[in-house]
Short mmCIF file of the C-alpha atoms (twelve columns), coordinates in Angstrom:
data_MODEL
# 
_entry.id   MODEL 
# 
loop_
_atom_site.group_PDB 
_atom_site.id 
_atom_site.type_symbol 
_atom_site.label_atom_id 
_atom_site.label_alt_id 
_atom_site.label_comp_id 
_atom_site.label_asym_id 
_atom_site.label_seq_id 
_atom_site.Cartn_x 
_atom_site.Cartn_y 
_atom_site.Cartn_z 
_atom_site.pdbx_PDB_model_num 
ATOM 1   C CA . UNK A 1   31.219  20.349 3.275   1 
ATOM 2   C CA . UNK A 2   30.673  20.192 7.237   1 
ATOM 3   C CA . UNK A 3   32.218  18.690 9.807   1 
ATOM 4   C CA . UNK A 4   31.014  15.104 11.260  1 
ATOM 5   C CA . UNK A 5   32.706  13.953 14.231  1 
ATOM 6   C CA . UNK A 6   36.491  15.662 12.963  1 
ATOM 7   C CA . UNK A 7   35.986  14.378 9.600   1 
ATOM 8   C CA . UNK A 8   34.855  16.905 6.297   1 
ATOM 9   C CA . UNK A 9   31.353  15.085 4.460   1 
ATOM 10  C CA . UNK A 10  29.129  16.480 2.303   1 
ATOM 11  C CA . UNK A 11  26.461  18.345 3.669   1 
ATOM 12  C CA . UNK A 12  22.652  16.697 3.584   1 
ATOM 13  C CA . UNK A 13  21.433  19.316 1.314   1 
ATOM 14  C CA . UNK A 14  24.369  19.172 -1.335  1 
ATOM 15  C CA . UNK A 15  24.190  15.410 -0.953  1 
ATOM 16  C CA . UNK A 16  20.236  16.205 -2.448  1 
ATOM 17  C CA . UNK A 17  21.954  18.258 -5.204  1 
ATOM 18  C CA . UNK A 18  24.483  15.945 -6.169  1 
ATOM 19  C CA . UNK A 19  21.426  12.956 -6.642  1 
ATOM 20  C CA . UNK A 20  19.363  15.212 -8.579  1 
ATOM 21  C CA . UNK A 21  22.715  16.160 -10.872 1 
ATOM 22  C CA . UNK A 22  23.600  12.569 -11.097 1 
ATOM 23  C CA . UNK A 23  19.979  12.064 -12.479 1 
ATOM 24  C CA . UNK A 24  20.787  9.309  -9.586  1 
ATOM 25  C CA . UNK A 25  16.643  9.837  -8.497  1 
ATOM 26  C CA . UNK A 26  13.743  10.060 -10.116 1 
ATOM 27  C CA . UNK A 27  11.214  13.034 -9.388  1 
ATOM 28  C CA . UNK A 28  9.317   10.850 -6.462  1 
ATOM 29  C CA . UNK A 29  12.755  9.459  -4.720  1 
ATOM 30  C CA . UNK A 30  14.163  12.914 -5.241  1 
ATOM 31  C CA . UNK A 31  11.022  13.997 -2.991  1 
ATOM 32  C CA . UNK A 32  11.008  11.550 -0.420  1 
ATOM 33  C CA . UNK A 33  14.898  11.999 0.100   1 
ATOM 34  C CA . UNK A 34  14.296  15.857 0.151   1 
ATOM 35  C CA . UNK A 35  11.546  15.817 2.516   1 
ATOM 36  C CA . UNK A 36  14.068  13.902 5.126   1 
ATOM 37  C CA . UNK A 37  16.445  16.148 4.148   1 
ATOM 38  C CA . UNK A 38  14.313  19.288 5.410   1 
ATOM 39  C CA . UNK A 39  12.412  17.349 8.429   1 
ATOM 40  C CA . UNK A 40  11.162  19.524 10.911  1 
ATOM 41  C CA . UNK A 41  13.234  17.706 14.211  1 
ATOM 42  C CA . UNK A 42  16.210  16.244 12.163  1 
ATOM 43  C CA . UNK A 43  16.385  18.072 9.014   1 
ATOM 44  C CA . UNK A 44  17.787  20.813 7.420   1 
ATOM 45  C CA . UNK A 45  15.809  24.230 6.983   1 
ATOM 46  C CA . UNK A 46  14.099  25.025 3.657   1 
ATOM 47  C CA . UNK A 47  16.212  27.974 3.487   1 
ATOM 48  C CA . UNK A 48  19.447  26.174 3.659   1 
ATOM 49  C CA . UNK A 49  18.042  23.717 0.702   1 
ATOM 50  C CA . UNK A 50  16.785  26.566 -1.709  1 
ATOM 51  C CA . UNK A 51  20.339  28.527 -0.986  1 
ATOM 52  C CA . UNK A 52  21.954  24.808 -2.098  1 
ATOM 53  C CA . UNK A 53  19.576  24.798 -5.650  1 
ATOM 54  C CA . UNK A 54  20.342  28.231 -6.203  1 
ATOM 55  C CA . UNK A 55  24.189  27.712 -5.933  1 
ATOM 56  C CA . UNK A 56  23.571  24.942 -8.568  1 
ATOM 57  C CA . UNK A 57  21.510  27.311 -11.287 1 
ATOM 58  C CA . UNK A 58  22.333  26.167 -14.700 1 
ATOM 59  C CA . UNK A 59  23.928  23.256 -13.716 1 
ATOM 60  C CA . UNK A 60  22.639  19.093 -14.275 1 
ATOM 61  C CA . UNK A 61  20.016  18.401 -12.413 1 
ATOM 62  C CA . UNK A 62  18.588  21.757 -12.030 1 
ATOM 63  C CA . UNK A 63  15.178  21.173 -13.696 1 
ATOM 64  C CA . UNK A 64  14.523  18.315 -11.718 1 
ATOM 65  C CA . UNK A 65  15.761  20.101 -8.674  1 
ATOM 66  C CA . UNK A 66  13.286  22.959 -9.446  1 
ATOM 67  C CA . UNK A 67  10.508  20.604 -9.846  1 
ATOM 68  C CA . UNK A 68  10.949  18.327 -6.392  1 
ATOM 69  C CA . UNK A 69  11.942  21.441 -4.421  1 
ATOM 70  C CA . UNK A 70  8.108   22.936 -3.842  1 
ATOM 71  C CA . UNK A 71  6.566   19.456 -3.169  1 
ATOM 72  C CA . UNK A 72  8.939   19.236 -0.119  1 
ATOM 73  C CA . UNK A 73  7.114   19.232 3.157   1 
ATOM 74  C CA . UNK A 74  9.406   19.027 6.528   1 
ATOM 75  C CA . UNK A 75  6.401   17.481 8.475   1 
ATOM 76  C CA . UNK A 76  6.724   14.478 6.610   1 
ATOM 77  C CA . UNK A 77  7.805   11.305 8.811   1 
ATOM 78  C CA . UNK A 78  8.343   8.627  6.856   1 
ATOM 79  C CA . UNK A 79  9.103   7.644  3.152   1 
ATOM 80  C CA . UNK A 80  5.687   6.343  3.165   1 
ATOM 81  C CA . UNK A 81  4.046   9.208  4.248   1 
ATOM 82  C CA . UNK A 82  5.080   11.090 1.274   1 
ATOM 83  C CA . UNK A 83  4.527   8.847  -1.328  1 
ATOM 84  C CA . UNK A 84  1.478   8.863  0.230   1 
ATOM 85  C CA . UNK A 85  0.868   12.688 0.009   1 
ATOM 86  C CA . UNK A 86  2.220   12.240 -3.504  1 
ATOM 87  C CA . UNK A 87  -0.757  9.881  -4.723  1 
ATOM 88  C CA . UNK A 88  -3.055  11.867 -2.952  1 
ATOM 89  C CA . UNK A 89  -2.279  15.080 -5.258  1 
ATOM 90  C CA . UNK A 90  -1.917  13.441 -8.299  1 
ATOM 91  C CA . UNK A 91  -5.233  11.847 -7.615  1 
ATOM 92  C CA . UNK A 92  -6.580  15.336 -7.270  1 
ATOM 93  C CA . UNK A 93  -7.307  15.155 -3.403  1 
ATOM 94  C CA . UNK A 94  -6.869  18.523 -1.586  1 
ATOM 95  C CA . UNK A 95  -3.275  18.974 0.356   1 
ATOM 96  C CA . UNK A 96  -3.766  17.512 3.673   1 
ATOM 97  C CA . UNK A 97  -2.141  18.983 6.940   1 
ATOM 98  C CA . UNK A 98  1.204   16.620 7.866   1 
ATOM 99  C CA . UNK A 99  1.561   14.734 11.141  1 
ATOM 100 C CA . UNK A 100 -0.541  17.490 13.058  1 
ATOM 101 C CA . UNK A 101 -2.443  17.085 16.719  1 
ATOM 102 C CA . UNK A 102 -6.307  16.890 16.719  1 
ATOM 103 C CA . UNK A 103 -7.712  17.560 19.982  1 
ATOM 104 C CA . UNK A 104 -11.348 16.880 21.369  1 
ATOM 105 C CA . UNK A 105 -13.326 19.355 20.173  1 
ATOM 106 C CA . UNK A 106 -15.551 19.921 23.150  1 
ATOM 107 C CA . UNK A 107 -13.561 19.352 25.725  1 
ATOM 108 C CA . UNK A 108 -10.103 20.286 24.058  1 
ATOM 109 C CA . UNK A 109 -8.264  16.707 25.137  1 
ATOM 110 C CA . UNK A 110 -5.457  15.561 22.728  1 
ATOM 111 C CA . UNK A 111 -6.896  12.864 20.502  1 
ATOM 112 C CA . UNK A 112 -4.087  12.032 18.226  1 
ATOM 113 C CA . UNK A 113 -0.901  13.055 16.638  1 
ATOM 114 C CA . UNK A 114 -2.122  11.879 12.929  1 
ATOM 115 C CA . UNK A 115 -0.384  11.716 9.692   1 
ATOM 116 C CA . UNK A 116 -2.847  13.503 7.144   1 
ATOM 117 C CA . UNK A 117 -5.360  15.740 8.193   1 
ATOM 118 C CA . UNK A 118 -8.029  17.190 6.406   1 
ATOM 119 C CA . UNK A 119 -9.517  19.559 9.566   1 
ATOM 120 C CA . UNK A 120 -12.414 20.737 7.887   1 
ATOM 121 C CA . UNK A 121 -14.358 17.828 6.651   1 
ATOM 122 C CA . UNK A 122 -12.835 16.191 9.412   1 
ATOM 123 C CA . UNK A 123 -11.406 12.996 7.782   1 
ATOM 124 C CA . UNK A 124 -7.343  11.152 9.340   1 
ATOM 125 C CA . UNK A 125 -5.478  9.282  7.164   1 
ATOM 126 C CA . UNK A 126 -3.174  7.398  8.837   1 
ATOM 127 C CA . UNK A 127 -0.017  4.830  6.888   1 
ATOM 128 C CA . UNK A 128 0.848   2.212  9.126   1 
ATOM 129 C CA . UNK A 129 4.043   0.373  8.655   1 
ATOM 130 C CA . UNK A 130 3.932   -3.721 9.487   1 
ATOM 131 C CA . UNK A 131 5.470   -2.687 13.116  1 
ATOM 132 C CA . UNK A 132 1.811   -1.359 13.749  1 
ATOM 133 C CA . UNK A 133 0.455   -5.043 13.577  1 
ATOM 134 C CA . UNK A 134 3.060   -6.956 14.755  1 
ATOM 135 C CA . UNK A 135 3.859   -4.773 18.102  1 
ATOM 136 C CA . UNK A 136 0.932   -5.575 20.507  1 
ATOM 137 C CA . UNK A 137 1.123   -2.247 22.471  1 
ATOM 138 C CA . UNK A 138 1.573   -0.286 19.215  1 
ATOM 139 C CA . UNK A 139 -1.537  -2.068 17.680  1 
ATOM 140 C CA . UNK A 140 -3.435  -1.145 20.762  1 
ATOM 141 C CA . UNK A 141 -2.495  2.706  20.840  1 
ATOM 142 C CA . UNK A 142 -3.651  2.343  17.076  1 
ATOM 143 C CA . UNK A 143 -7.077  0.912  17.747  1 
ATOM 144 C CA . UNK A 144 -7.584  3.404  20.654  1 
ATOM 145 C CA . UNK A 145 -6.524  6.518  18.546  1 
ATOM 146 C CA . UNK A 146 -9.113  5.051  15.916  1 
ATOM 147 C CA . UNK A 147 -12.145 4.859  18.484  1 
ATOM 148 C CA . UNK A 148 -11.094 8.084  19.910  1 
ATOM 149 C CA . UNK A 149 -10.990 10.234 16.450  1 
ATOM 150 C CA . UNK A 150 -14.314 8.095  15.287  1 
ATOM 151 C CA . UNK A 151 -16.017 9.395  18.473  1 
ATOM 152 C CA . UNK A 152 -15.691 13.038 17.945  1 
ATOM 153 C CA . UNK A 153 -16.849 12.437 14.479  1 
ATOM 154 C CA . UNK A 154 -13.651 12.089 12.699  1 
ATOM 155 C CA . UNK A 155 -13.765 10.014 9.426   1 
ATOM 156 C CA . UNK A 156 -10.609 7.297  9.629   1 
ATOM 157 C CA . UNK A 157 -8.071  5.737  6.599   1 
ATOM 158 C CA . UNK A 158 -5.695  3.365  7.730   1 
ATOM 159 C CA . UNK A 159 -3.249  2.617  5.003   1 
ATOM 160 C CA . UNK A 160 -0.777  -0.162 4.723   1 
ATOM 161 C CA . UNK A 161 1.949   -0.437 1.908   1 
ATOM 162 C CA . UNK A 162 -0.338  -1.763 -0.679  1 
ATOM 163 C CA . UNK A 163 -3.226  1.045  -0.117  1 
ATOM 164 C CA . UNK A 164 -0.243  3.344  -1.503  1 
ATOM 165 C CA . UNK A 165 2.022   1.494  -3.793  1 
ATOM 166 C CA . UNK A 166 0.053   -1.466 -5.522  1 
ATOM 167 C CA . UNK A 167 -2.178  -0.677 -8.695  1 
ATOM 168 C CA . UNK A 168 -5.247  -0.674 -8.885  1 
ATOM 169 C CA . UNK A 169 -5.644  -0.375 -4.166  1 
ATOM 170 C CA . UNK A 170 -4.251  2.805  -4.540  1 
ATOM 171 C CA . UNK A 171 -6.803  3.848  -6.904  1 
ATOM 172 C CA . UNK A 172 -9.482  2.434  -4.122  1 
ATOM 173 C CA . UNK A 173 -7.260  4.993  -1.432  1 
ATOM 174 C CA . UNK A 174 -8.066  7.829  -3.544  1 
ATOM 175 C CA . UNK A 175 -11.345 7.224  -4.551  1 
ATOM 176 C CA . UNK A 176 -12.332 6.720  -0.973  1 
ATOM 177 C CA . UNK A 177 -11.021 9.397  -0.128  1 
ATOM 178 C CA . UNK A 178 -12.583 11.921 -2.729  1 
ATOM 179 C CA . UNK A 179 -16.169 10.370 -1.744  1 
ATOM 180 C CA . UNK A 180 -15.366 10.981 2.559   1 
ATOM 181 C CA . UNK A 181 -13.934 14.699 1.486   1 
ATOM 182 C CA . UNK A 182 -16.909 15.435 -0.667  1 
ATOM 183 C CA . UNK A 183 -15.293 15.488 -3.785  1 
ATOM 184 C CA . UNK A 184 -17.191 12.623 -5.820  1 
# 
């Protein structure tokens, strides 16, 4: 329990134990809870989490605890984002780097804060909610980041819902992006 404003709750991280004993989750919504749960800015640490599991050894949920627990990655920003990451691994794509800046590489100037980064063959994914088409000044920071990353030789994914969710696009999403990684 902690205290919220004078009145006892249940902490964030029991609240993840107490889905995942409640078999309330499965393995994927268990993940995307748990990686808001241990978000770098708003989050919880890692630490504080594993101490959480390891109070519930032996108890329900503990398997499923064990499994979600290592996919968790606190850089993750959105639900999207990690089911994103999620389809990307099980589609045998390498990890990439979460939500990380990419600077010029001559000249050093930030290019872009980007969602998944694979650095060395130089290929952004990005997953953009509907807000990124339907806010004009959003859209145009979008576009701009694009031509920026494309003209330092960066290779660029945008994804929308259905490049992630819908069967057989997010098949197309991973093939893609085993043939820009050098994989196929």
């Amino acid at each position: 329990m902690v205290n919220r404003k004078g009145l006892p709750v249940v902490s964030r991280e029991d609240t993840w134990c107490d889905l995942a004993a409640a078999q309330a989750l499965n393995l994927d919504e268990l993940i995307v809870l748990g990686d808001e749960v241990v978000h770098f800015r708003r989050g919880v640490s890692t630490a504080r989490l594993a101490a959480a599991v390891r109070r519930r050894k032996g108890g329900r949920g503990t398997l499923l605890m064990a499994e979600a627990f290592p996919q968790l990655r606190p850089r993750a920003n959105s639900p999207m984002e990690t089911r994103a990451r999620l389809l990307f691994l099980r589609g045998g794509l390498p990890e990439p780097e979460l939500n990380v800046v990419i600077n010029d590489q001559d000249s050093g100037q930030w290019l872009s804060d980007s969602d998944f980064v694979w650095r060395e063959q130089k290929v952004v994914a990005e997953f953009d909610g509907d807000h990124h088409r339907t806010d004009r000044q959003q859209w145009q920071n979008d576009v701009a980041r694009c031509q920026n990353l494309q003209d330092d030789g960066w290779a660029f994914i945008q994804l929308t819902y259905a490049d992630v969710m819908l069967h057989p696009r997010n098949q197309t999403t991973v093939r893609r992006l085993h043939r820009l990684l050098g994989l196929s």
